[in-house]
Tab-separated table of C-alpha atoms and ligand atoms in Angstrom:
chain	number	residue	atom	x	y	z
A	17	MET	CA	2.155	1.277	22.241
A	18	TRP	CA	3.903	0.473	19.033
A	19	TYR	CA	4.082	1.727	15.570
A	20	PHE	CA	3.801	0.250	11.909
A	21	VAL	CA	5.781	2.241	9.443
A	22	ALA	CA	6.221	1.759	5.725
A	23	PRO	CA	6.897	4.186	2.702
A	24	LYS	CA	4.605	4.503	-0.160
A	25	VAL	CA	5.212	1.550	-2.307
A	26	VAL	CA	4.941	1.667	-6.232
A	27	PHE	CA	5.399	-1.832	-7.494
A	28	GLY	CA	5.013	-3.923	-10.611
A	29	GLN	CA	5.787	-3.369	-14.383
A	30	ASP	CA	6.419	0.277	-15.106
A	31	ALA	CA	6.859	1.310	-11.460
A	32	LEU	CA	9.888	3.380	-12.525
A	33	SER	CA	7.574	5.769	-14.494
A	34	HIS	CA	6.292	7.013	-11.145
A	35	LEU	CA	9.302	9.349	-11.066
A	36	ALA	CA	7.851	11.494	-13.912
A	37	GLU	CA	4.846	12.083	-11.615
A	38	LEU	CA	6.890	13.575	-8.600
A	39	LYS	CA	6.959	17.156	-7.941
A	40	GLY	CA	10.341	18.857	-7.221
A	41	ARG	CA	13.077	21.351	-8.344
A	42	SER	CA	16.186	19.200	-8.327
A	43	ALA	CA	17.044	15.554	-7.441
A	44	PHE	CA	20.361	14.296	-6.212
A	45	ILE	CA	20.927	10.593	-7.553
A	46	VAL	CA	22.850	8.277	-5.235
A	47	THR	CA	24.363	5.219	-7.001
A	48	ASP	CA	27.100	3.250	-7.798
A	49	LYS	CA	29.161	2.797	-11.021
A	50	ASN	CA	27.781	-0.464	-11.770
A	51	ILE	CA	24.254	1.044	-12.029
A	52	VAL	CA	25.468	3.729	-14.139
A	53	SER	CA	26.963	1.428	-16.649
A	54	LEU	CA	23.818	-0.832	-16.657
A	55	GLY	CA	21.900	2.544	-18.106
A	56	PHE	CA	19.520	2.626	-14.977
A	57	VAL	CA	20.622	6.179	-14.230
A	58	ASP	CA	19.772	7.307	-17.504
A	59	LYS	CA	16.465	5.941	-17.350
A	60	VAL	CA	15.844	7.522	-13.980
A	61	ARG	CA	17.087	10.953	-15.194
A	62	GLU	CA	14.740	10.500	-18.208
A	63	GLN	CA	11.556	10.068	-15.979
A	64	LEU	CA	12.665	12.877	-13.690
A	65	SER	CA	13.393	15.370	-16.564
A	66	GLN	CA	9.627	14.721	-17.725
A	67	ALA	CA	8.829	16.006	-14.461
A	68	GLY	CA	10.825	19.092	-14.746
A	69	ILE	CA	13.232	17.934	-12.341
A	70	GLN	CA	16.966	18.814	-12.727
A	71	THR	CA	19.536	15.823	-11.503
A	72	ALA	CA	22.923	15.560	-10.349
A	73	VAL	CA	24.666	12.085	-9.829
A	74	PHE	CA	26.922	10.795	-7.007
A	75	ASP	CA	28.096	7.222	-8.055
A	76	GLU	CA	30.660	6.558	-5.563
A	77	ILE	CA	28.989	4.362	-3.251
A	78	GLU	CA	30.877	1.067	-2.651
A	79	SER	CA	29.405	-2.228	-1.329
A	80	ASP	CA	29.239	-2.111	2.398
A	81	PRO	CA	29.476	1.699	2.341
A	82	SER	CA	31.612	3.477	4.877
A	83	LEU	CA	31.018	6.409	7.065
A	84	GLN	CA	33.692	8.309	4.919
A	85	THR	CA	31.769	7.674	1.757
A	86	VAL	CA	28.598	9.147	3.310
A	87	GLN	CA	30.375	12.107	4.468
A	88	LYS	CA	31.865	12.807	1.021
A	89	GLY	CA	28.364	12.388	-0.612
A	90	VAL	CA	26.918	14.782	1.933
A	91	ALA	CA	29.537	17.536	0.962
A	92	VAL	CA	28.527	17.179	-2.756
A	93	MET	CA	24.911	17.062	-1.864
A	94	ASN	CA	25.052	20.409	0.272
A	95	GLN	CA	26.634	22.197	-2.720
A	96	TYR	CA	23.848	21.011	-4.954
A	97	GLY	CA	21.060	21.637	-2.408
A	98	PRO	CA	18.374	19.203	-3.816
A	99	ASP	CA	14.738	18.779	-2.666
A	100	LEU	CA	14.745	15.148	-3.710
A	101	VAL	CA	17.207	12.466	-3.170
A	102	VAL	CA	16.795	9.420	-5.440
A	103	ALA	CA	18.586	6.220	-4.517
A	104	VAL	CA	19.046	3.898	-7.350
A	105	GLY	CA	20.850	0.463	-6.455
A	106	GLY	CA	20.881	-2.346	-3.929
A	107	GLY	CA	21.062	-2.183	-0.093
A	108	SER	CA	24.499	-0.480	0.182
A	109	VAL	CA	23.211	2.348	-1.985
A	110	MET	CA	19.951	2.769	-0.420
A	111	ASP	CA	21.293	2.599	3.086
A	112	ALA	CA	24.172	5.273	2.127
A	113	ALA	CA	21.428	7.428	0.549
A	114	LYS	CA	19.399	7.277	3.923
A	115	ALA	CA	22.232	8.240	6.025
A	116	MET	CA	23.298	11.107	3.679
A	117	ARG	CA	19.838	12.374	3.644
A	118	VAL	CA	19.685	12.466	7.447
A	119	GLN	CA	22.972	14.423	7.545
A	120	TYR	CA	21.961	16.816	4.766
A	121	GLU	CA	18.713	17.696	6.548
A	122	ARG	CA	20.155	17.460	10.328
A	123	PRO	CA	23.794	18.768	9.886
A	124	ASP	CA	23.958	18.531	13.715
A	125	ILE	CA	23.607	14.755	13.821
A	126	LYS	CA	26.443	12.571	12.661
A	127	PRO	CA	25.374	9.395	10.758
A	128	GLU	CA	26.960	7.242	13.473
A	129	GLU	CA	24.789	8.898	16.054
A	130	ILE	CA	21.361	7.833	14.565
A	131	ASN	CA	19.493	5.718	17.002
A	132	PRO	CA	15.907	4.938	17.989
A	133	PHE	CA	15.780	7.379	20.915
A	134	ILE	CA	15.881	10.440	18.880
A	135	SER	CA	12.279	11.330	18.919
A	136	ASP	CA	12.028	14.213	16.328
A	137	LEU	CA	14.486	14.099	13.298
A	138	GLY	CA	12.053	16.387	11.516
A	139	LEU	CA	13.001	14.811	8.244
A	140	GLY	CA	11.167	15.769	5.110
A	141	ALA	CA	11.189	19.564	5.376
A	142	LYS	CA	14.179	20.112	3.175
A	143	CYS	CA	14.076	17.099	0.922
A	144	LYS	CA	12.181	13.745	0.124
A	145	LEU	CA	13.805	10.263	-0.215
A	146	VAL	CA	12.956	7.917	-3.131
A	147	CYS	CA	14.474	4.554	-3.117
A	148	VAL	CA	14.560	2.707	-6.502
A	149	THR	CA	15.600	-0.859	-5.780
A	150	THR	CA	17.636	-2.953	-8.201
A	151	THR	CA	18.066	-6.005	-6.063
A	152	SER	CA	15.436	-8.245	-4.618
A	153	GLY	CA	15.715	-8.898	-0.905
A	154	THR	CA	17.612	-6.366	1.041
A	155	GLY	CA	14.251	-4.395	1.770
A	156	ALA	CA	16.262	-1.286	2.189
A	157	GLU	CA	13.858	0.600	0.097
A	158	ALA	CA	11.230	-0.067	2.769
A	159	THR	CA	13.056	-0.038	5.868
A	160	PHE	CA	14.318	2.585	8.576
A	161	ALA	CA	17.597	0.736	9.290
A	162	ILE	CA	21.121	1.928	7.685
A	163	ILE	CA	23.981	-0.567	7.966
A	164	LEU	CA	27.400	1.425	7.506
A	165	THR	CA	30.949	0.091	7.906
A	166	ASP	CA	33.231	1.755	10.278
A	167	THR	CA	36.448	0.809	8.557
A	168	ALA	CA	38.600	2.180	11.390
A	169	ASP	CA	37.058	-0.212	13.920
A	170	GLN	CA	36.282	-3.164	11.607
A	171	ARG	CA	32.537	-3.005	12.729
A	172	LYS	CA	29.172	-2.742	11.232
A	173	LEU	CA	27.083	-0.060	12.555
A	174	SER	CA	23.269	-0.854	12.523
A	175	LEU	CA	21.606	2.589	12.882
A	176	ILE	CA	17.700	2.539	13.317
A	177	ASN	CA	15.341	5.400	13.634
A	178	ARG	CA	11.745	5.149	12.315
A	179	GLU	CA	11.963	8.784	10.455
A	180	VAL	CA	14.766	7.536	8.397
A	181	VAL	CA	12.160	5.500	6.246
A	182	PRO	CA	12.197	6.447	2.738
A	183	ASP	CA	8.962	8.437	1.471
A	184	ILE	CA	8.558	6.306	-1.632
A	185	ALA	CA	9.860	2.928	-2.583
A	186	ILE	CA	9.992	1.973	-6.369
A	187	VAL	CA	9.919	-1.799	-6.715
A	188	ASP	CA	10.024	-2.286	-10.749
A	189	PRO	CA	10.952	-6.004	-11.580
A	190	GLU	CA	12.541	-4.761	-14.958
A	191	LEU	CA	15.416	-3.262	-12.791
A	192	ALA	CA	16.073	-6.832	-11.297
A	193	ARG	CA	16.111	-8.575	-14.652
A	194	VAL	CA	19.980	-8.211	-15.214
A	195	MET	CA	20.871	-9.063	-11.598
A	196	PRO	CA	23.580	-12.014	-11.807
A	197	PRO	CA	22.617	-15.302	-10.462
A	198	GLN	CA	24.980	-15.037	-7.371
A	199	ILE	CA	23.297	-11.709	-6.162
A	200	THR	CA	19.991	-12.975	-6.801
A	201	ALA	CA	20.814	-15.945	-4.581
A	202	ASP	CA	22.421	-13.636	-1.994
A	203	THR	CA	19.771	-11.074	-1.733
A	204	GLY	CA	16.983	-13.729	-1.800
A	205	MET	CA	18.459	-15.471	1.164
A	206	ASP	CA	18.626	-12.040	2.809
A	207	ALA	CA	14.731	-11.688	2.141
A	208	LEU	CA	14.241	-15.095	3.575
A	209	THR	CA	16.180	-14.311	6.685
A	210	HIS	CA	14.328	-11.104	7.260
A	211	ALA	CA	10.966	-12.591	7.030
A	212	VAL	CA	11.897	-15.731	9.204
A	213	GLU	CA	13.445	-13.590	11.883
A	214	GLY	CA	10.672	-10.931	11.864
A	215	TYR	CA	8.143	-13.643	12.357
A	216	THR	CA	9.888	-15.225	15.319
A	217	CYS	CA	11.758	-12.640	17.098
A	218	ALA	CA	10.868	-11.290	20.534
A	219	TRP	CA	9.234	-8.045	19.015
A	220	LYS	CA	7.045	-10.120	16.554
A	221	ASN	CA	3.513	-8.523	16.105
A	222	ASP	CA	0.296	-8.977	14.482
A	223	PHE	CA	1.051	-6.340	11.881
A	224	ALA	CA	4.262	-7.682	10.725
A	225	ASP	CA	3.394	-11.354	10.869
A	226	GLY	CA	1.339	-11.542	7.803
A	227	LEU	CA	4.014	-9.674	5.660
A	228	CYS	CA	6.764	-12.034	6.923
A	229	ILE	CA	4.685	-15.219	6.252
A	230	LYS	CA	3.940	-13.889	2.706
A	231	ALA	CA	7.510	-13.242	1.970
A	232	ILE	CA	8.618	-16.739	3.181
A	233	GLN	CA	5.908	-18.282	0.771
A	234	ILE	CA	7.186	-16.438	-2.248
A	235	VAL	CA	10.801	-17.030	-1.534
A	236	PHE	CA	10.364	-20.715	-1.214
A	237	LYS	CA	8.261	-20.813	-4.435
A	238	TYR	CA	10.297	-18.364	-6.736
A	239	LEU	CA	13.817	-17.733	-5.693
A	240	SER	CA	15.579	-20.818	-7.236
A	241	ARG	CA	13.462	-20.154	-10.469
A	242	ALA	CA	14.690	-16.423	-10.275
A	243	VAL	CA	18.367	-17.704	-9.707
A	244	LYS	CA	18.357	-20.265	-12.537
A	245	ASN	CA	16.597	-18.038	-15.124
A	246	GLY	CA	16.921	-14.237	-14.832
A	247	ASN	CA	14.605	-13.585	-17.656
A	248	ASP	CA	11.646	-15.613	-15.889
A	249	MET	CA	9.770	-12.422	-15.163
A	250	GLU	CA	7.272	-14.112	-13.138
A	251	ALA	CA	9.696	-15.214	-10.620
A	252	ARG	CA	11.685	-11.903	-10.839
A	253	GLU	CA	8.528	-9.851	-9.957
A	254	ARG	CA	7.456	-12.043	-7.078
A	255	MET	CA	11.090	-12.054	-5.781
A	256	HIS	CA	11.207	-8.143	-6.053
A	257	ASN	CA	7.926	-7.918	-4.203
A	258	ALA	CA	8.962	-10.387	-1.496
A	259	GLY	CA	12.182	-8.504	-0.743
A	260	CYS	CA	10.036	-5.208	-0.065
A	261	ILE	CA	7.242	-7.091	1.802
A	262	GLY	CA	9.910	-8.876	3.829
A	263	GLY	CA	11.606	-5.591	4.607
A	264	ILE	CA	8.403	-4.031	5.767
A	265	GLY	CA	7.723	-7.131	7.933
A	266	PHE	CA	10.914	-7.407	9.632
A	267	ILE	CA	11.728	-3.903	10.281
A	268	ASN	CA	8.279	-3.541	12.081
A	269	ALA	CA	9.520	-6.481	14.293
A	270	LEU	CA	13.123	-6.887	14.033
A	271	SER	CA	15.741	-9.265	12.595
A	272	SER	CA	17.656	-11.335	15.131
A	273	MET	CA	20.429	-13.757	15.696
A	274	ALA	CA	21.285	-14.732	12.037
A	275	HIS	CA	21.630	-11.038	11.420
A	276	ALA	CA	23.855	-10.422	14.481
A	277	ALA	CA	26.114	-13.395	13.391
A	278	GLY	CA	26.043	-12.190	9.754
A	279	HIS	CA	27.031	-8.751	10.675
A	280	SER	CA	29.867	-10.079	12.813
A	281	LEU	CA	31.121	-12.400	10.043
A	282	GLY	CA	30.492	-9.875	7.210
A	283	ALA	CA	32.595	-7.161	9.064
A	284	LEU	CA	35.587	-9.269	9.336
A	285	PHE	CA	35.508	-11.256	6.378
A	286	HIS	CA	33.573	-9.179	3.756
A	287	VAL	CA	31.110	-11.856	2.963
A	288	PRO	CA	27.907	-10.322	1.170
A	289	HIS	CA	25.188	-9.404	3.753
A	290	GLY	CA	22.659	-11.890	2.455
A	291	ARG	CA	24.975	-14.824	1.881
A	292	ALA	CA	26.205	-14.621	5.502
A	293	VAL	CA	22.833	-14.114	7.227
A	294	GLY	CA	21.222	-16.842	5.119
A	295	MET	CA	23.916	-19.260	5.881
A	296	PHE	CA	23.576	-18.624	9.650
A	297	LEU	CA	19.685	-18.790	9.440
A	298	PRO	CA	19.109	-22.658	9.812
A	299	TYR	CA	21.727	-22.884	12.590
A	300	THR	CA	19.933	-20.208	14.650
A	301	ILE	CA	16.619	-21.751	14.093
A	302	GLU	CA	18.197	-24.979	15.476
A	303	TYR	CA	19.768	-23.001	18.379
A	304	ILE	CA	16.438	-21.157	19.110
A	305	GLY	CA	14.734	-24.342	18.837
A	306	GLU	CA	12.138	-25.167	21.514
A	307	ALA	CA	11.549	-21.447	22.382
A	308	ARG	CA	9.954	-20.834	19.127
A	309	GLU	CA	8.745	-24.462	18.351
A	310	GLU	CA	5.242	-23.309	17.680
A	311	LEU	CA	6.346	-20.593	15.109
A	312	TRP	CA	8.562	-22.832	13.519
A	313	ALA	CA	5.571	-25.175	13.029
A	314	GLU	CA	3.472	-22.383	11.691
A	315	ILE	CA	6.140	-21.507	9.153
A	316	ALA	CA	6.622	-24.993	8.013
A	317	TYR	CA	2.833	-25.260	7.548
A	318	ALA	CA	2.747	-22.269	5.421
A	319	ILE	CA	5.310	-23.538	2.960
A	320	LYS	CA	3.620	-27.138	3.061
A	321	LEU	CA	6.609	-28.851	4.865
A	322	GLU	CA	5.596	-32.070	6.420
A	323	VAL	CA	6.683	-32.374	10.168
A	324	PRO	CA	6.743	-36.244	10.921
A	325	GLU	CA	5.626	-37.370	14.087
A	326	GLY	CA	8.424	-37.067	16.971
A	327	LYS	CA	10.527	-34.724	14.816
A	328	ARG	CA	10.834	-30.923	15.684
A	329	ALA	CA	9.537	-28.393	13.373
A	330	ALA	CA	12.790	-26.344	13.874
A	331	THR	CA	14.715	-29.184	12.443
A	332	VAL	CA	12.580	-29.711	9.594
A	333	LEU	CA	12.510	-25.893	8.758
A	334	ALA	CA	16.352	-25.635	9.049
A	335	GLN	CA	16.825	-28.574	6.828
A	336	ALA	CA	14.431	-27.173	4.145
A	337	ILE	CA	16.316	-23.866	4.278
A	338	ARG	CA	19.603	-25.830	3.634
A	339	GLY	CA	17.978	-27.618	0.819
A	340	LEU	CA	16.913	-24.163	-0.821
A	341	ALA	CA	20.437	-22.942	-0.047
A	342	ARG	CA	22.046	-25.988	-1.732
A	343	GLU	CA	19.625	-25.726	-4.848
A	344	ILE	CA	21.035	-22.265	-5.438
A	345	ASN	CA	24.651	-23.055	-4.799
A	346	GLN	CA	24.953	-21.037	-1.482
A	347	PRO	CA	27.359	-22.109	1.120
A	348	LEU	CA	26.207	-24.235	4.061
A	349	SER	CA	28.987	-23.425	6.449
A	350	ILE	CA	31.654	-20.828	7.048
A	351	GLU	CA	34.181	-23.270	5.622
A	352	GLN	CA	32.289	-23.390	2.465
A	353	MET	CA	32.689	-19.761	2.190
A	354	GLY	CA	36.378	-20.277	1.509
A	355	ILE	CA	37.525	-18.924	5.052
A	356	SER	CA	40.504	-20.682	6.177
A	357	LEU	CA	40.447	-22.346	9.758
A	358	ASP	CA	43.502	-20.517	10.811
A	359	SER	CA	41.913	-17.057	9.715
A	360	PHE	CA	38.627	-18.104	11.344
A	361	ASN	CA	40.200	-19.124	14.516
A	362	LYS	CA	42.282	-15.995	14.615
A	363	ALA	CA	38.985	-13.895	14.394
A	364	MET	CA	36.969	-15.806	17.077
A	365	GLU	CA	37.426	-13.297	19.696
A	366	LYS	CA	36.480	-10.418	17.449
A	367	LEU	CA	33.667	-12.505	15.966
A	368	VAL	CA	32.150	-13.137	19.403
A	369	ASP	CA	32.626	-9.761	20.665
A	370	ASN	CA	30.684	-8.296	17.589
A	371	VAL	CA	27.819	-10.741	17.681
A	372	MET	CA	27.434	-9.927	21.562
A	373	SER	CA	27.100	-6.206	20.993
A	374	ASP	CA	25.112	-6.339	17.891
A	375	GLY	CA	21.651	-4.733	18.415
A	376	SER	CA	19.927	-7.466	16.701
A	377	LEU	CA	20.846	-10.086	19.114
A	378	ILE	CA	18.593	-8.453	21.897
A	379	VAL	CA	15.481	-9.757	20.244
A	380	SER	CA	16.439	-13.143	19.600
A	381	ALA	CA	14.216	-15.599	21.554
A	382	ARG	CA	17.299	-17.293	22.888
A	383	ILE	CA	20.317	-15.250	23.715
A	384	PRO	CA	23.696	-16.982	23.742
A	385	SER	CA	26.330	-16.574	26.472
A	386	VAL	CA	29.829	-15.773	25.388
A	387	ALA	CA	30.855	-19.397	25.522
A	388	GLU	CA	27.778	-20.578	23.647
A	389	SER	CA	28.505	-17.802	20.952
A	390	GLU	CA	32.005	-19.442	20.377
A	391	LYS	CA	30.611	-22.744	20.337
A	392	PHE	CA	27.900	-21.698	17.838
A	393	PHE	CA	30.651	-20.299	15.386
A	394	ASN	CA	32.681	-23.454	15.600
A	395	TYR	CA	29.694	-25.370	14.668
A	396	THR	CA	28.677	-23.154	11.697
A	397	TYR	CA	32.305	-23.353	10.606
A	398	GLU	CA	32.190	-27.025	10.275
A	399	GLY	CA	28.599	-27.146	9.072
A	400	LYS	CA	27.354	-29.048	12.111
A	401	SER	CA	23.667	-28.885	13.128
A	402	ILE	CA	23.362	-27.019	16.436
A	403	ASP	CA	22.712	-29.659	19.213
A	404	PHE	CA	23.086	-27.585	22.343
B	12	FE2	FE1	19.285	-8.364	5.918
């Protein structure tokens, strides 16, 4: 028995106006200061006021949100007592909002205790969650995963429970228009990594496969256009869709080794999530290699890559991903991220520790030993293709 879970998705131009059709008394808007200064929160409040819904704003979400920030937000939310939570922002904002909503509805469960085995969170009785995404790729508007940072322990927490999925995802490309090229590139690589990992991990399934393949095709066709010209609204809209489609695809299968490695590096060196997982993706494809050769070939076929006689599809696909990354100025190695060899070596033990204990690694089609993990990180530092 398995489940396929997704929010109601409202997408395309003017999707934001769906907020004016919501029913409710008061909405707690979770966001960050940058989103406020872009005027998006005003737009959201305008729509909600048309529906007769009062609003309060909590704009203190930082990137890589911490447990402490979530707790602070919940304290404010408890005083306000909303029946709607509206997250407006990227992955960090939406993940923090998901965690805050759980604690608001279930004060007996701490955010760090959320796990797949809690069978009845009973969410929705006290409030509904609406996620308005301003970036194209995290898929957080449609997933039931929450990534928080435990600052005390320098560790990222991947918290998963099906009930955490937002009730409504709003995917309006107009909100992605002002995204700077770097964030477009980072989050776009996140979308690609979700889709490739969802399609090839151990828990892949028929329901998720089509979504993952579609997201991969869109990213390969439109990501570099969206990075190079933010006003290319066709590319913006398709990438905004791809982020959400890839999110629904991967969360109903799971992400795997590139995410495990990316979480590990990100927690220690504060590399943006999408940039980290996207950099690791081709290396993990090479590492997993034969265990998924048929699936790499299927992906290659879907994006019209030619696999020459005698060459492995894993190699061809990994190189194509590096080609795309190069086109949009993404780093191809840990060294290119500006991390010194000295600090990398000092962090190695923790890097390996983190990756081996990351939940995403369990579903990788090939799981490294501790020694292989260390070797893997050394290769990715130098930018050397995996050959073991
Ligand atoms: Fe991701």
